[in-house]
């Protein structure tokens, strides 16, 4: 199939597929006239690459992962997933705090025990405070 159809099926512009080919993470065959010929397998590979990119995995790492032994690939992707889950938890807690603060009836937010508790919990778990051993940068 032509690159335009493959790009539509993957959900990316055609230039992205060309870039992935240039970066060595996707290798469609060539037809007469040097046109790219994408098979269903190429489209499936491109979908996986697209999902990995959406997950924040760079093309250099994707290239390495494609040729890595399964155990190595599993360890790297699990570590990335764990970092994403921790960030998702942090963002969910921040959203809860913002919703509470938006509806907080205390005239001064620092008079609210829930607001203070959130700030203390966030300070204790922030990368800055755990790295330096203090709550201040």
PDB file of C-alpha atoms in Angstrom:
ATOM      1  CA  UNK A   1       0.000   0.000   0.000  1.00  0.00           C
ATOM      2  CA  UNK A   2       1.084   3.584  -0.530  1.00  0.00           C
ATOM      3  CA  UNK A   3       2.466   5.736   2.257  1.00  0.00           C
ATOM      4  CA  UNK A   4      -0.621   7.969   2.373  1.00  0.00           C
ATOM      5  CA  UNK A   5      -2.907   5.020   3.158  1.00  0.00           C
ATOM      6  CA  UNK A   6      -0.454   3.573   5.687  1.00  0.00           C
ATOM      7  CA  UNK A   7      -0.206   6.964   7.406  1.00  0.00           C
ATOM      8  CA  UNK A   8      -4.007   7.229   7.579  1.00  0.00           C
ATOM      9  CA  UNK A   9      -4.260   3.750   9.108  1.00  0.00           C
ATOM     10  CA  UNK A  10      -1.604   4.557  11.715  1.00  0.00           C
ATOM     11  CA  UNK A  11      -3.007   8.016  12.445  1.00  0.00           C
ATOM     12  CA  UNK A  12       0.109  10.036  11.632  1.00  0.00           C
ATOM     13  CA  UNK A  13       1.096  12.288   8.723  1.00  0.00           C
ATOM     14  CA  UNK A  14       3.067  10.627   5.913  1.00  0.00           C
ATOM     15  CA  UNK A  15       6.188  12.656   6.733  1.00  0.00           C
ATOM     16  CA  UNK A  16       6.297  10.927  10.138  1.00  0.00           C
ATOM     17  CA  UNK A  17       6.555   7.508   8.476  1.00  0.00           C
ATOM     18  CA  UNK A  18       9.331   8.861   6.247  1.00  0.00           C
ATOM     19  CA  UNK A  19      11.139  10.185   9.324  1.00  0.00           C
ATOM     20  CA  UNK A  20      10.804   6.847  11.106  1.00  0.00           C
ATOM     21  CA  UNK A  21      12.290   5.170   8.047  1.00  0.00           C
ATOM     22  CA  UNK A  22      15.180   7.678   8.013  1.00  0.00           C
ATOM     23  CA  UNK A  23      15.772   6.946  11.715  1.00  0.00           C
ATOM     24  CA  UNK A  24      15.876   3.190  11.107  1.00  0.00           C
ATOM     25  CA  UNK A  25      12.820   2.165  13.124  1.00  0.00           C
ATOM     26  CA  UNK A  26      10.601   1.311  10.146  1.00  0.00           C
ATOM     27  CA  UNK A  27      11.701  -0.341   6.895  1.00  0.00           C
ATOM     28  CA  UNK A  28       9.035  -0.564   4.191  1.00  0.00           C
ATOM     29  CA  UNK A  29      10.011  -2.255   0.956  1.00  0.00           C
ATOM     30  CA  UNK A  30      10.344  -0.314  -2.306  1.00  0.00           C
ATOM     31  CA  UNK A  31       8.387  -0.770  -5.522  1.00  0.00           C
ATOM     32  CA  UNK A  32       9.372   0.166  -9.027  1.00  0.00           C
ATOM     33  CA  UNK A  33       9.949   3.889  -9.200  1.00  0.00           C
ATOM     34  CA  UNK A  34      11.394   3.696  -5.655  1.00  0.00           C
ATOM     35  CA  UNK A  35       7.964   4.201  -4.035  1.00  0.00           C
ATOM     36  CA  UNK A  36       7.531   2.858  -0.534  1.00  0.00           C
ATOM     37  CA  UNK A  37       5.334  -0.226  -0.287  1.00  0.00           C
ATOM     38  CA  UNK A  38       3.760  -0.733   3.141  1.00  0.00           C
ATOM     39  CA  UNK A  39       2.368  -4.136   4.077  1.00  0.00           C
ATOM     40  CA  UNK A  40      -0.089  -4.845   6.876  1.00  0.00           C
ATOM     41  CA  UNK A  41       2.921  -5.873   8.977  1.00  0.00           C
ATOM     42  CA  UNK A  42       4.570  -2.479   8.375  1.00  0.00           C
ATOM     43  CA  UNK A  43       1.350  -0.752   9.435  1.00  0.00           C
ATOM     44  CA  UNK A  44       1.217  -2.834  12.624  1.00  0.00           C
ATOM     45  CA  UNK A  45       4.869  -2.032  13.357  1.00  0.00           C
ATOM     46  CA  UNK A  46       4.161   1.668  12.771  1.00  0.00           C
ATOM     47  CA  UNK A  47       1.187   1.527  15.142  1.00  0.00           C
ATOM     48  CA  UNK A  48       3.420   0.083  17.851  1.00  0.00           C
ATOM     49  CA  UNK A  49       6.069   2.749  17.191  1.00  0.00           C
ATOM     50  CA  UNK A  50       3.354   5.410  17.377  1.00  0.00           C
ATOM     51  CA  UNK A  51       2.125   4.097  20.751  1.00  0.00           C
ATOM     52  CA  UNK A  52       5.688   3.961  22.088  1.00  0.00           C
ATOM     53  CA  UNK A  53       6.219   7.570  20.954  1.00  0.00           C
ATOM     54  CA  UNK A  54       2.970   8.578  22.683  1.00  0.00           C
ATOM     55  CA  UNK A  55       4.370   6.953  25.828  1.00  0.00           C
ATOM     56  CA  UNK A  56       7.428   9.192  25.602  1.00  0.00           C
ATOM     57  CA  UNK A  57       9.887   6.639  24.249  1.00  0.00           C
ATOM     58  CA  UNK A  58      12.389   8.228  21.848  1.00  0.00           C
ATOM     59  CA  UNK A  59      13.228   6.870  18.415  1.00  0.00           C
ATOM     60  CA  UNK A  60      16.785   5.936  19.428  1.00  0.00           C
ATOM     61  CA  UNK A  61      15.435   3.839  22.295  1.00  0.00           C
ATOM     62  CA  UNK A  62      12.756   2.298  20.060  1.00  0.00           C
ATOM     63  CA  UNK A  63      15.484   1.298  17.593  1.00  0.00           C
ATOM     64  CA  UNK A  64      17.433  -0.337  20.448  1.00  0.00           C
ATOM     65  CA  UNK A  65      14.345  -2.032  21.884  1.00  0.00           C
ATOM     66  CA  UNK A  66      13.424  -3.584  18.537  1.00  0.00           C
ATOM     67  CA  UNK A  67      16.694  -5.506  18.478  1.00  0.00           C
ATOM     68  CA  UNK A  68      17.076  -6.088  22.233  1.00  0.00           C
ATOM     69  CA  UNK A  69      16.553  -9.478  23.879  1.00  0.00           C
ATOM     70  CA  UNK A  70      13.085  -9.850  25.391  1.00  0.00           C
ATOM     71  CA  UNK A  71      14.352  -9.665  28.998  1.00  0.00           C
ATOM     72  CA  UNK A  72      16.210  -6.408  28.388  1.00  0.00           C
ATOM     73  CA  UNK A  73      13.238  -4.923  26.528  1.00  0.00           C
ATOM     74  CA  UNK A  74      10.898  -5.960  29.327  1.00  0.00           C
ATOM     75  CA  UNK A  75      13.062  -4.391  32.037  1.00  0.00           C
ATOM     76  CA  UNK A  76      13.399  -1.072  30.185  1.00  0.00           C
ATOM     77  CA  UNK A  77       9.717  -0.799  29.332  1.00  0.00           C
ATOM     78  CA  UNK A  78       8.667  -1.814  32.847  1.00  0.00           C
ATOM     79  CA  UNK A  79      10.908   0.916  34.294  1.00  0.00           C
ATOM     80  CA  UNK A  80       9.348   3.463  31.913  1.00  0.00           C
ATOM     81  CA  UNK A  81       5.852   2.287  32.837  1.00  0.00           C
ATOM     82  CA  UNK A  82       6.683   2.556  36.553  1.00  0.00           C
ATOM     83  CA  UNK A  83       7.917   6.151  36.084  1.00  0.00           C
ATOM     84  CA  UNK A  84       4.737   6.998  34.174  1.00  0.00           C
ATOM     85  CA  UNK A  85       2.540   5.434  36.881  1.00  0.00           C
ATOM     86  CA  UNK A  86       4.318   7.439  39.588  1.00  0.00           C
ATOM     87  CA  UNK A  87       3.842  10.628  37.564  1.00  0.00           C
ATOM     88  CA  UNK A  88       0.161   9.773  36.988  1.00  0.00           C
ATOM     89  CA  UNK A  89      -0.311   9.308  40.749  1.00  0.00           C
ATOM     90  CA  UNK A  90       1.393  12.637  41.439  1.00  0.00           C
ATOM     91  CA  UNK A  91      -0.810  14.394  38.877  1.00  0.00           C
ATOM     92  CA  UNK A  92      -3.967  12.768  40.265  1.00  0.00           C
ATOM     93  CA  UNK A  93      -3.076  13.958  43.773  1.00  0.00           C
ATOM     94  CA  UNK A  94      -2.377  17.458  42.444  1.00  0.00           C
ATOM     95  CA  UNK A  95      -5.742  17.509  40.651  1.00  0.00           C
ATOM     96  CA  UNK A  96      -7.489  16.431  43.862  1.00  0.00           C
ATOM     97  CA  UNK A  97      -5.708  19.218  45.746  1.00  0.00           C
ATOM     98  CA  UNK A  98      -6.669  21.820  43.134  1.00  0.00           C
ATOM     99  CA  UNK A  99     -10.322  20.736  43.204  1.00  0.00           C
ATOM    100  CA  UNK A 100     -10.351  20.912  46.995  1.00  0.00           C
ATOM    101  CA  UNK A 101      -8.601  24.298  47.027  1.00  0.00           C
ATOM    102  CA  UNK A 102     -11.039  25.669  44.449  1.00  0.00           C
ATOM    103  CA  UNK A 103     -13.940  24.804  46.757  1.00  0.00           C
ATOM    104  CA  UNK A 104     -12.177  25.393  50.092  1.00  0.00           C
ATOM    105  CA  UNK A 105     -14.276  27.545  52.402  1.00  0.00           C
ATOM    106  CA  UNK A 106     -11.384  28.768  54.543  1.00  0.00           C
ATOM    107  CA  UNK A 107     -10.676  32.460  53.952  1.00  0.00           C
ATOM    108  CA  UNK A 108      -6.936  31.755  53.900  1.00  0.00           C
ATOM    109  CA  UNK A 109      -5.951  28.488  52.227  1.00  0.00           C
ATOM    110  CA  UNK A 110      -3.109  27.805  54.673  1.00  0.00           C
ATOM    111  CA  UNK A 111      -5.682  27.690  57.492  1.00  0.00           C
ATOM    112  CA  UNK A 112      -7.195  24.570  55.914  1.00  0.00           C
ATOM    113  CA  UNK A 113      -5.869  21.329  57.394  1.00  0.00           C
ATOM    114  CA  UNK A 114      -6.450  19.396  54.144  1.00  0.00           C
ATOM    115  CA  UNK A 115      -4.503  21.969  52.118  1.00  0.00           C
ATOM    116  CA  UNK A 116      -1.624  21.871  54.624  1.00  0.00           C
ATOM    117  CA  UNK A 117      -1.651  18.064  54.696  1.00  0.00           C
ATOM    118  CA  UNK A 118      -1.393  17.934  50.928  1.00  0.00           C
ATOM    119  CA  UNK A 119       1.499  20.419  50.908  1.00  0.00           C
ATOM    120  CA  UNK A 120       3.368  18.414  53.552  1.00  0.00           C
ATOM    121  CA  UNK A 121       2.783  15.117  51.722  1.00  0.00           C
ATOM    122  CA  UNK A 122       3.882  16.630  48.399  1.00  0.00           C
ATOM    123  CA  UNK A 123       7.002  18.129  49.968  1.00  0.00           C
ATOM    124  CA  UNK A 124       8.002  14.781  51.455  1.00  0.00           C
ATOM    125  CA  UNK A 125       7.693  12.931  48.135  1.00  0.00           C
ATOM    126  CA  UNK A 126       8.997  15.518  45.688  1.00  0.00           C
ATOM    127  CA  UNK A 127      12.210  14.548  43.871  1.00  0.00           C
ATOM    128  CA  UNK A 128      13.833  17.792  45.016  1.00  0.00           C
ATOM    129  CA  UNK A 129      13.238  17.102  48.717  1.00  0.00           C
ATOM    130  CA  UNK A 130      14.291  13.454  48.552  1.00  0.00           C
ATOM    131  CA  UNK A 131      17.416  14.306  46.582  1.00  0.00           C
ATOM    132  CA  UNK A 132      18.616  17.085  48.870  1.00  0.00           C
ATOM    133  CA  UNK A 133      17.142  15.751  52.089  1.00  0.00           C
ATOM    134  CA  UNK A 134      15.274  19.039  52.570  1.00  0.00           C
ATOM    135  CA  UNK A 135      11.978  20.430  51.435  1.00  0.00           C
ATOM    136  CA  UNK A 136      13.616  23.477  49.855  1.00  0.00           C
ATOM    137  CA  UNK A 137      15.340  23.549  46.457  1.00  0.00           C
TER     138      UNK A 137
END
